[in-house]
Amino acid sequence: MRVLYLHQHYSTPEGTLPGRSHAFAAALAARGHDVTLLCGRHEGAEIGSDAAFRRGVRRAEVAGYRVVQRDIPYANAMEARARGWAFLRYASWATRRALFGRFDLVIASSTPLTVALPMIAAKRLRGMRTLFEVRDRWPDLPAAMGLLTRRTEAALARLERAALAAADAVVALAPGTAEALGVACGDPSRVAFIPNGCDRALFADAAAERPVTAPEGGILAVYAGAHGPANGLSQLLDVAWVLKAWKETRVRLVLIGTGAEKPALVARARAEALDNVTFLDPMPRARLAAVLKGADVALHCLAPVPAFAAGTSPNKVFEALAAGLPVLTNCPGWLGRELTRARAGMAFSPGHPAPFAEALSVLAAAPERRAAMASAAARLALRFDRTLLAARFCAVAEAAAQRTKLPEGAPLPA
């Protein structure tokens, strides 16, 4: 079948962004489908081509599928008006491509939610089959963080309802999202739960690297991801402050990434003399894999928003599992429970730095316990192997194209 895959924030593994869409597009192509992926120009992204843009567009052939990139700049640190304009520009361009192309299935991967606009148009005006993937639910999560006006929230809620009505199948990355969308669309059988996964091949090929020296007899605890309001990274600086107050010198926190909050975080660390924290710039996925393999503990942090507990599927946790790292998180939701049950990590309540700091101190003093948790993390990564999840995604996409019942299966691969 001919597939149009819409993901504004796409990148190959050579970029700094997560590679879920790349893996799934490649899996569809490997099953014999003709795949065209449309994306914008996200800061840190790579599409497999350095060619110049011609009339605002450039193309690449990647892993058996086509990538078409529109020169629509986007960065996490952009202010809200510029971000919204980028979203609408992409939606407008992708709508034209969807309506004037010949496709059997349109896949729209949100966020942003505006990526659903071309999918809705393709369904209503051309009768195309559709699959709607929801990474983070809008408007619920931004509204829970207080980031939306009432007018914007109402408009996004209407857009979500239209997207669900237009979708032949829905893929949700978190169990709470899947349950809520099943209710919202009135048909839970149209919703499949396919979380983010572990790119074990990428990490298997990586040689351990330490860009920062660990304290003598101590550990590197690494956070790798966005530095935005949703991430709540000031809480990790609270942990660093507690460790310093305790005179715990065996732990160094390393924060890798960029985003709107990073300048303020760097300024705070400097003002409070938090010399146990190091900030690094974003890096390509291959190098990040090497840095994670050279770390001792992975950190995951989110703002203290209750909706995050069941409604997120953070890439950084799955990357840590693929690297065989124990994971400490301040989000005791579904994934925190998975980590705890597997003894691959620990989950703490947000806004309480002392237990988080104590866990780091204990792990710094107990290499045998770290090793046991690392082995458990590697075993848990097998359950979330991206190859297995990509196969399930392909089966759901094929069912959507044929308007048949979605394939049955455990929400998590056994």
Short mmCIF file of C-alpha atoms in Angstrom, two decimals:
data_model
loop_
_atom_site.label_atom_id
_atom_site.label_comp_id
_atom_site.label_asym_id
_atom_site.label_seq_id
_atom_site.Cartn_x
_atom_site.Cartn_y
_atom_site.Cartn_z
CA MET A 1 0.00 0.00 0.00
CA ARG A 2 0.99 3.65 -0.44
CA VAL A 3 1.48 5.34 2.93
CA LEU A 4 1.72 9.03 3.73
CA TYR A 5 3.38 9.40 7.13
CA LEU A 6 3.02 12.83 8.76
CA HIS A 7 5.42 13.70 11.57
CA GLN A 8 6.57 17.29 11.85
CA HIS A 9 9.36 16.55 14.35
CA TYR A 10 11.02 13.64 12.51
CA SER A 11 14.70 12.71 12.54
CA THR A 12 16.88 9.77 11.61
CA PRO A 13 19.11 8.36 14.39
CA GLU A 14 21.89 10.64 13.14
CA GLY A 15 20.04 13.59 14.69
CA THR A 16 19.36 14.44 18.33
CA LEU A 17 15.65 13.62 18.26
CA PRO A 18 14.07 10.25 19.11
CA GLY A 19 13.72 7.85 16.17
CA ARG A 20 10.31 6.20 16.62
CA SER A 21 8.90 7.40 13.28
CA HIS A 22 12.09 6.44 11.48
CA ALA A 23 11.92 2.91 12.89
CA PHE A 24 8.23 2.50 12.10
CA ALA A 25 8.51 3.95 8.58
CA ALA A 26 11.45 1.61 7.89
CA ALA A 27 9.43 -1.34 9.21
CA LEU A 28 6.51 -0.48 6.92
CA ALA A 29 8.89 -0.22 3.96
CA ALA A 30 10.46 -3.58 4.84
CA ARG A 31 6.99 -5.15 4.60
CA GLY A 32 6.73 -3.94 1.01
CA HIS A 33 4.76 -0.73 1.53
CA ASP A 34 5.55 2.48 -0.36
CA VAL A 35 6.15 5.10 2.35
CA THR A 36 6.52 8.88 2.03
CA LEU A 37 7.21 10.80 5.24
CA LEU A 38 6.63 14.56 5.48
CA CYS A 39 8.45 16.57 8.13
CA GLY A 40 9.55 20.07 9.09
CA ARG A 41 13.03 21.31 10.02
CA HIS A 42 13.43 20.70 13.74
CA GLU A 43 16.57 21.92 15.50
CA GLY A 44 18.94 18.98 15.83
CA ALA A 45 17.10 16.78 13.33
CA GLU A 46 18.73 14.96 10.41
CA ILE A 47 16.94 13.49 7.40
CA GLY A 48 19.86 11.80 5.66
CA SER A 49 20.56 14.65 3.22
CA ASP A 50 22.61 17.85 3.27
CA ALA A 51 21.22 19.04 -0.05
CA ALA A 52 20.06 22.62 -0.34
CA PHE A 53 16.35 23.37 -0.15
CA ARG A 54 14.77 24.01 -3.53
CA ARG A 55 11.58 26.03 -3.39
CA GLY A 56 11.52 25.34 0.34
CA VAL A 57 11.75 21.54 0.03
CA ARG A 58 14.43 18.87 0.03
CA ARG A 59 14.24 15.09 -0.21
CA ALA A 60 16.08 11.99 0.95
CA GLU A 61 15.87 8.22 0.60
CA VAL A 62 16.22 6.56 4.00
CA ALA A 63 15.98 2.84 4.88
CA GLY A 64 13.69 2.07 1.96
CA TYR A 65 11.32 5.05 2.30
CA ARG A 66 11.18 8.68 1.11
CA VAL A 67 11.53 11.73 3.32
CA VAL A 68 10.26 15.10 2.14
CA GLN A 69 11.27 18.00 4.38
CA ARG A 70 9.74 21.47 4.26
CA ASP A 71 11.91 24.36 5.40
CA ILE A 72 9.76 25.20 8.41
CA PRO A 73 12.15 25.91 11.31
CA TYR A 74 11.25 24.72 14.79
CA ALA A 75 13.09 24.63 18.12
CA ASN A 76 12.01 23.79 21.65
CA ALA A 77 13.11 27.23 22.84
CA MET A 78 10.87 29.12 20.40
CA GLU A 79 8.23 31.39 21.92
CA ALA A 80 4.60 30.28 21.73
CA ARG A 81 3.51 32.45 18.79
CA ALA A 82 6.40 31.25 16.60
CA ARG A 83 5.71 27.63 17.53
CA GLY A 84 2.05 27.98 16.65
CA TRP A 85 2.91 29.55 13.29
CA ALA A 86 5.30 26.67 12.53
CA PHE A 87 2.58 24.15 13.37
CA LEU A 88 0.05 25.82 11.07
CA ARG A 89 2.54 26.19 8.20
CA TYR A 90 3.36 22.50 8.33
CA ALA A 91 -0.32 21.52 8.54
CA SER A 92 -1.16 23.67 5.52
CA TRP A 93 1.67 22.24 3.41
CA ALA A 94 0.96 18.65 4.45
CA THR A 95 -2.73 19.08 3.67
CA ARG A 96 -1.94 20.06 0.09
CA ARG A 97 0.38 17.06 -0.28
CA ALA A 98 -2.24 14.69 1.16
CA LEU A 99 -5.08 15.94 -1.03
CA PHE A 100 -3.14 15.93 -4.28
CA GLY A 101 -1.26 12.66 -3.75
CA ARG A 102 -2.34 9.08 -4.26
CA PHE A 103 -2.22 7.26 -0.94
CA ASP A 104 -4.01 4.30 0.62
CA LEU A 105 -3.28 5.28 4.23
CA VAL A 106 -2.46 8.55 6.01
CA ILE A 107 -0.64 8.27 9.35
CA ALA A 108 -0.64 11.43 11.46
CA SER A 109 1.69 11.39 14.47
CA SER A 110 0.89 14.00 17.11
CA THR A 111 2.16 16.16 18.77
CA PRO A 112 1.54 18.83 17.65
CA LEU A 113 -2.17 18.15 17.37
CA THR A 114 -2.34 20.31 14.22
CA VAL A 115 -0.76 17.37 12.33
CA ALA A 116 -4.28 15.90 12.41
CA LEU A 117 -5.60 18.62 10.07
CA PRO A 118 -4.24 17.05 6.84
CA MET A 119 -5.41 13.62 8.01
CA ILE A 120 -8.93 14.95 8.60
CA ALA A 121 -8.93 16.62 5.18
CA ALA A 122 -7.73 13.41 3.49
CA LYS A 123 -10.52 11.44 5.16
CA ARG A 124 -13.33 13.90 4.51
CA LEU A 125 -12.40 15.02 1.00
CA ARG A 126 -10.69 11.95 -0.45
CA GLY A 127 -12.05 9.09 1.67
CA MET A 128 -8.55 7.86 2.55
CA ARG A 129 -7.91 5.37 5.34
CA THR A 130 -6.32 6.96 8.40
CA LEU A 131 -4.28 6.19 11.51
CA PHE A 132 -3.91 8.77 14.28
CA GLU A 133 -0.95 8.37 16.67
CA VAL A 134 -1.10 10.25 19.97
CA ARG A 135 2.26 10.71 21.66
CA ASP A 136 1.13 13.30 24.23
CA ARG A 137 -2.55 14.11 24.51
CA TRP A 138 -3.48 17.67 23.60
CA PRO A 139 -5.15 19.69 24.99
CA ASP A 140 -5.18 17.72 28.24
CA LEU A 141 -1.49 17.85 29.16
CA PRO A 142 -0.80 21.50 28.18
CA ALA A 143 -4.04 22.51 29.94
CA ALA A 144 -3.00 20.63 33.07
CA MET A 145 0.22 22.66 33.06
CA GLY A 146 -1.70 25.92 32.74
CA LEU A 147 -0.20 26.71 29.33
CA LEU A 148 -3.43 27.28 27.37
CA THR A 149 -6.05 29.98 27.28
CA ARG A 150 -9.65 28.82 27.48
CA ARG A 151 -10.17 29.67 23.82
CA THR A 152 -7.13 27.68 22.71
CA GLU A 153 -8.08 24.74 24.91
CA ALA A 154 -11.59 24.67 23.46
CA ALA A 155 -10.27 24.86 19.89
CA LEU A 156 -7.82 22.00 20.49
CA ALA A 157 -10.54 19.90 22.12
CA ARG A 158 -12.68 20.32 19.01
CA LEU A 159 -9.72 19.39 16.82
CA GLU A 160 -9.05 16.25 18.86
CA ARG A 161 -12.69 15.17 18.54
CA ALA A 162 -12.52 15.70 14.77
CA ALA A 163 -9.28 13.72 14.57
CA LEU A 164 -10.73 10.79 16.52
CA ALA A 165 -13.85 10.81 14.36
CA ALA A 166 -11.70 10.74 11.21
CA ALA A 167 -9.35 7.99 12.38
CA ASP A 168 -9.86 4.38 11.31
CA ALA A 169 -7.39 3.41 14.04
CA VAL A 170 -5.73 5.21 16.94
CA VAL A 171 -2.35 4.44 18.49
CA ALA A 172 -1.64 5.69 22.01
CA LEU A 173 1.79 5.64 23.63
CA ALA A 174 0.60 5.49 27.24
CA PRO A 175 -2.04 3.28 28.87
CA GLY A 176 -3.94 6.17 30.42
CA THR A 177 -4.06 7.87 27.05
CA ALA A 178 -5.29 4.69 25.37
CA GLU A 179 -8.08 4.28 27.92
CA ALA A 180 -9.16 7.93 27.66
CA LEU A 181 -9.12 7.91 23.87
CA GLY A 182 -11.15 4.71 23.78
CA VAL A 183 -13.84 6.50 25.77
CA ALA A 184 -13.52 9.70 23.74
CA CYS A 185 -13.94 7.97 20.39
CA GLY A 186 -16.68 5.70 21.69
CA ASP A 187 -14.95 2.54 20.48
CA PRO A 188 -12.02 1.19 22.52
CA SER A 189 -11.47 -1.53 19.91
CA ARG A 190 -10.14 1.17 17.54
CA VAL A 191 -7.35 2.09 19.97
CA ALA A 192 -4.02 0.25 20.27
CA PHE A 193 -1.46 0.85 23.02
CA ILE A 194 2.06 0.86 21.56
CA PRO A 195 4.55 2.58 23.88
CA ASN A 196 7.91 3.98 23.00
CA GLY A 197 10.56 1.30 22.81
CA CYS A 198 14.19 0.37 23.22
CA ASP A 199 16.48 0.66 20.21
CA ARG A 200 18.68 -2.17 21.43
CA ALA A 201 20.65 -2.37 18.17
CA LEU A 202 21.79 1.25 18.50
CA PHE A 203 23.06 0.65 22.02
CA ALA A 204 24.61 -2.72 21.22
CA ASP A 205 26.91 -1.01 18.70
CA ALA A 206 27.92 1.84 21.03
CA ALA A 207 31.22 1.94 22.88
CA ALA A 208 30.98 3.46 26.36
CA GLU A 209 32.09 7.09 26.59
CA ARG A 210 32.43 9.48 29.53
CA PRO A 211 32.49 13.14 28.47
CA VAL A 212 32.52 14.07 32.16
CA THR A 213 34.77 12.55 34.80
CA ALA A 214 32.93 10.79 37.59
CA PRO A 215 33.84 11.63 41.20
CA GLU A 216 36.50 9.36 42.67
CA GLY A 217 34.73 6.21 43.76
CA GLY A 218 31.43 7.71 42.63
CA ILE A 219 28.87 7.73 39.84
CA LEU A 220 27.56 9.71 36.89
CA ALA A 221 23.76 10.12 36.95
CA VAL A 222 22.58 11.28 33.52
CA TYR A 223 19.43 13.03 32.35
CA ALA A 224 19.16 13.28 28.54
CA GLY A 225 16.23 15.11 27.04
CA ALA A 226 14.38 18.38 26.66
CA HIS A 227 14.86 21.21 29.16
CA GLY A 228 11.35 22.65 28.95
CA PRO A 229 8.54 23.49 31.38
CA ALA A 230 7.10 19.97 31.16
CA ASN A 231 10.37 18.43 32.32
CA GLY A 232 10.54 20.20 35.67
CA LEU A 233 14.33 19.98 35.82
CA SER A 234 14.56 22.44 38.67
CA GLN A 235 13.67 19.39 40.75
CA LEU A 236 16.96 17.74 39.74
CA LEU A 237 18.78 20.87 40.87
CA ASP A 238 16.92 20.48 44.18
CA VAL A 239 18.36 16.96 44.37
CA ALA A 240 21.84 18.32 43.63
CA TRP A 241 21.39 20.92 46.38
CA VAL A 242 20.39 18.23 48.90
CA LEU A 243 23.39 16.09 47.96
CA LYS A 244 25.70 19.05 48.42
CA ALA A 245 24.11 19.93 51.76
CA TRP A 246 24.75 16.35 52.87
CA LYS A 247 28.36 16.67 51.67
CA GLU A 248 27.74 13.70 49.39
CA THR A 249 30.58 14.02 46.89
CA ARG A 250 30.22 10.65 45.11
CA VAL A 251 27.40 11.75 42.77
CA ARG A 252 27.64 13.98 39.69
CA LEU A 253 24.48 14.89 37.81
CA VAL A 254 24.85 15.37 34.05
CA LEU A 255 22.03 17.12 32.18
CA ILE A 256 22.16 16.72 28.38
CA GLY A 257 19.85 18.67 26.09
CA THR A 258 18.36 22.05 25.37
CA GLY A 259 15.09 23.92 25.76
CA ALA A 260 13.43 27.08 26.99
CA GLU A 261 14.31 26.45 30.65
CA LYS A 262 18.02 25.67 30.18
CA PRO A 263 19.40 29.23 30.59
CA ALA A 264 17.56 29.61 33.90
CA LEU A 265 18.73 26.19 35.09
CA VAL A 266 22.36 26.99 34.25
CA ALA A 267 22.06 30.36 36.00
CA ARG A 268 20.59 28.78 39.11
CA ALA A 269 23.28 26.10 39.28
CA ARG A 270 25.93 28.83 39.01
CA ALA A 271 24.27 31.07 41.61
CA GLU A 272 23.94 28.21 44.11
CA ALA A 273 27.44 26.86 43.40
CA LEU A 274 26.08 23.46 42.44
CA ASP A 275 29.42 22.12 41.28
CA ASN A 276 27.99 18.59 41.29
CA VAL A 277 25.96 19.40 38.15
CA THR A 278 27.27 19.49 34.57
CA PHE A 279 25.25 20.71 31.57
CA LEU A 280 25.99 19.36 28.08
CA ASP A 281 24.55 20.24 24.68
CA PRO A 282 22.30 17.84 22.77
CA MET A 283 24.15 15.16 20.83
CA PRO A 284 23.39 12.72 17.99
CA ARG A 285 21.69 9.53 19.09
CA ALA A 286 24.74 7.36 18.37
CA ARG A 287 26.93 9.46 20.64
CA LEU A 288 24.20 9.71 23.27
CA ALA A 289 24.02 5.92 23.28
CA ALA A 290 27.75 5.81 24.01
CA VAL A 291 27.44 8.39 26.80
CA LEU A 292 24.55 6.52 28.41
CA LYS A 293 26.50 3.27 28.25
CA GLY A 294 29.31 5.06 30.06
CA ALA A 295 26.99 6.33 32.81
CA ASP A 296 26.02 4.58 36.04
CA VAL A 297 22.43 5.74 36.58
CA ALA A 298 19.79 7.35 34.37
CA LEU A 299 17.50 10.12 35.60
CA HIS A 300 13.94 10.86 34.46
CA CYS A 301 12.12 13.97 35.58
CA LEU A 302 8.75 15.59 34.86
CA ALA A 303 6.95 18.61 36.24
CA PRO A 304 4.64 17.78 39.17
CA VAL A 305 1.51 17.38 37.02
CA PRO A 306 -0.69 14.38 37.99
CA ALA A 307 -1.78 13.84 34.36
CA PHE A 308 1.78 12.83 33.46
CA ALA A 309 1.61 9.67 35.55
CA ALA A 310 -0.60 7.70 33.14
CA GLY A 311 -0.35 9.89 30.04
CA THR A 312 3.31 9.90 29.01
CA SER A 313 5.73 7.43 27.43
CA PRO A 314 9.15 9.08 27.83
CA ASN A 315 11.83 8.12 25.32
CA LYS A 316 14.60 8.82 27.80
CA VAL A 317 13.47 5.96 30.06
CA PHE A 318 13.50 3.45 27.20
CA GLU A 319 16.91 4.67 26.06
CA ALA A 320 18.22 4.13 29.57
CA LEU A 321 16.83 0.59 29.62
CA ALA A 322 18.43 -0.11 26.23
CA ALA A 323 21.75 1.05 27.71
CA GLY A 324 21.26 -1.26 30.69
CA LEU A 325 21.03 1.55 33.23
CA PRO A 326 19.10 1.70 36.50
CA VAL A 327 16.48 4.45 36.21
CA LEU A 328 15.38 6.87 38.92
CA THR A 329 12.19 8.77 38.11
CA ASN A 330 10.00 11.29 39.89
CA CYS A 331 6.93 10.10 37.96
CA PRO A 332 5.40 7.16 39.86
CA GLY A 333 2.92 6.31 37.12
CA TRP A 334 2.60 3.27 34.87
CA LEU A 335 6.24 3.30 33.80
CA GLY A 336 7.46 3.91 37.34
CA ARG A 337 5.51 0.83 38.38
CA GLU A 338 7.10 -1.19 35.57
CA LEU A 339 10.58 -0.11 36.69
CA THR A 340 9.89 -0.90 40.32
CA ARG A 341 8.26 -4.27 39.60
CA ALA A 342 11.22 -5.31 37.45
CA ARG A 343 13.71 -3.97 40.05
CA ALA A 344 15.25 -1.94 37.24
CA GLY A 345 14.70 1.41 38.91
CA MET A 346 12.93 3.43 41.58
CA ALA A 347 10.08 5.94 41.45
CA PHE A 348 9.62 8.90 43.80
CA SER A 349 6.92 11.48 44.24
CA PRO A 350 7.63 14.76 42.43
CA GLY A 351 8.65 17.73 44.54
CA HIS A 352 10.43 15.63 47.18
CA PRO A 353 14.19 15.76 46.49
CA ALA A 354 15.46 14.08 49.66
CA PRO A 355 14.36 10.48 48.87
CA PHE A 356 15.68 10.90 45.32
CA ALA A 357 19.01 12.16 46.65
CA GLU A 358 19.18 9.35 49.22
CA ALA A 359 18.68 6.75 46.48
CA LEU A 360 21.55 8.23 44.48
CA SER A 361 23.75 8.22 47.56
CA VAL A 362 22.91 4.58 48.28
CA LEU A 363 23.61 3.53 44.68
CA ALA A 364 26.91 5.40 44.70
CA ALA A 365 27.98 3.31 47.69
CA ALA A 366 26.67 -0.03 46.37
CA PRO A 367 28.17 -1.12 43.03
CA GLU A 368 26.73 -4.63 43.44
CA ARG A 369 23.21 -3.24 43.73
CA ARG A 370 23.78 -1.02 40.69
CA ALA A 371 24.94 -4.05 38.72
CA ALA A 372 21.85 -6.06 39.72
CA MET A 373 19.55 -3.20 38.71
CA ALA A 374 21.44 -2.79 35.43
CA SER A 375 20.87 -6.46 34.61
CA ALA A 376 17.18 -6.05 35.41
CA ALA A 377 17.04 -2.98 33.16
CA ALA A 378 18.52 -4.94 30.26
CA ARG A 379 15.92 -7.68 30.76
CA LEU A 380 13.10 -5.12 30.86
CA ALA A 381 14.42 -3.65 27.60
CA LEU A 382 13.62 -6.98 25.94
CA ARG A 383 9.93 -6.47 26.73
CA PHE A 384 9.98 -3.05 25.10
CA ASP A 385 12.17 -3.95 22.13
CA ARG A 386 11.42 -1.47 19.35
CA THR A 387 11.54 -4.18 16.67
CA LEU A 388 8.60 -5.96 18.31
CA LEU A 389 6.68 -2.71 18.75
CA ALA A 390 7.34 -1.71 15.12
CA ALA A 391 5.86 -5.02 13.95
CA ARG A 392 2.74 -4.36 16.00
CA PHE A 393 2.49 -0.82 14.62
CA CYS A 394 2.69 -2.18 11.07
CA ALA A 395 -0.08 -4.69 11.81
CA VAL A 396 -2.29 -1.90 13.18
CA ALA A 397 -1.55 0.30 10.14
CA GLU A 398 -2.44 -2.55 7.77
CA ALA A 399 -5.68 -3.20 9.65
CA ALA A 400 -6.55 0.51 9.46
CA ALA A 401 -5.94 0.52 5.70
CA GLN A 402 -8.19 -2.50 5.25
CA ARG A 403 -10.74 -1.35 7.85
CA THR A 404 -10.45 -4.67 9.62
CA LYS A 405 -10.35 -5.37 13.34
CA LEU A 406 -7.12 -4.29 14.99
CA PRO A 407 -4.81 -7.22 15.80
CA GLU A 408 -5.17 -8.59 19.28
CA GLY A 409 -2.19 -8.86 21.55
CA ALA A 410 -0.84 -7.97 24.95
CA PRO A 411 -0.38 -4.22 25.42
CA LEU A 412 3.22 -4.95 26.36
CA PRO A 413 5.19 -7.56 24.40
CA ALA A 414 5.78 -10.69 26.48
#
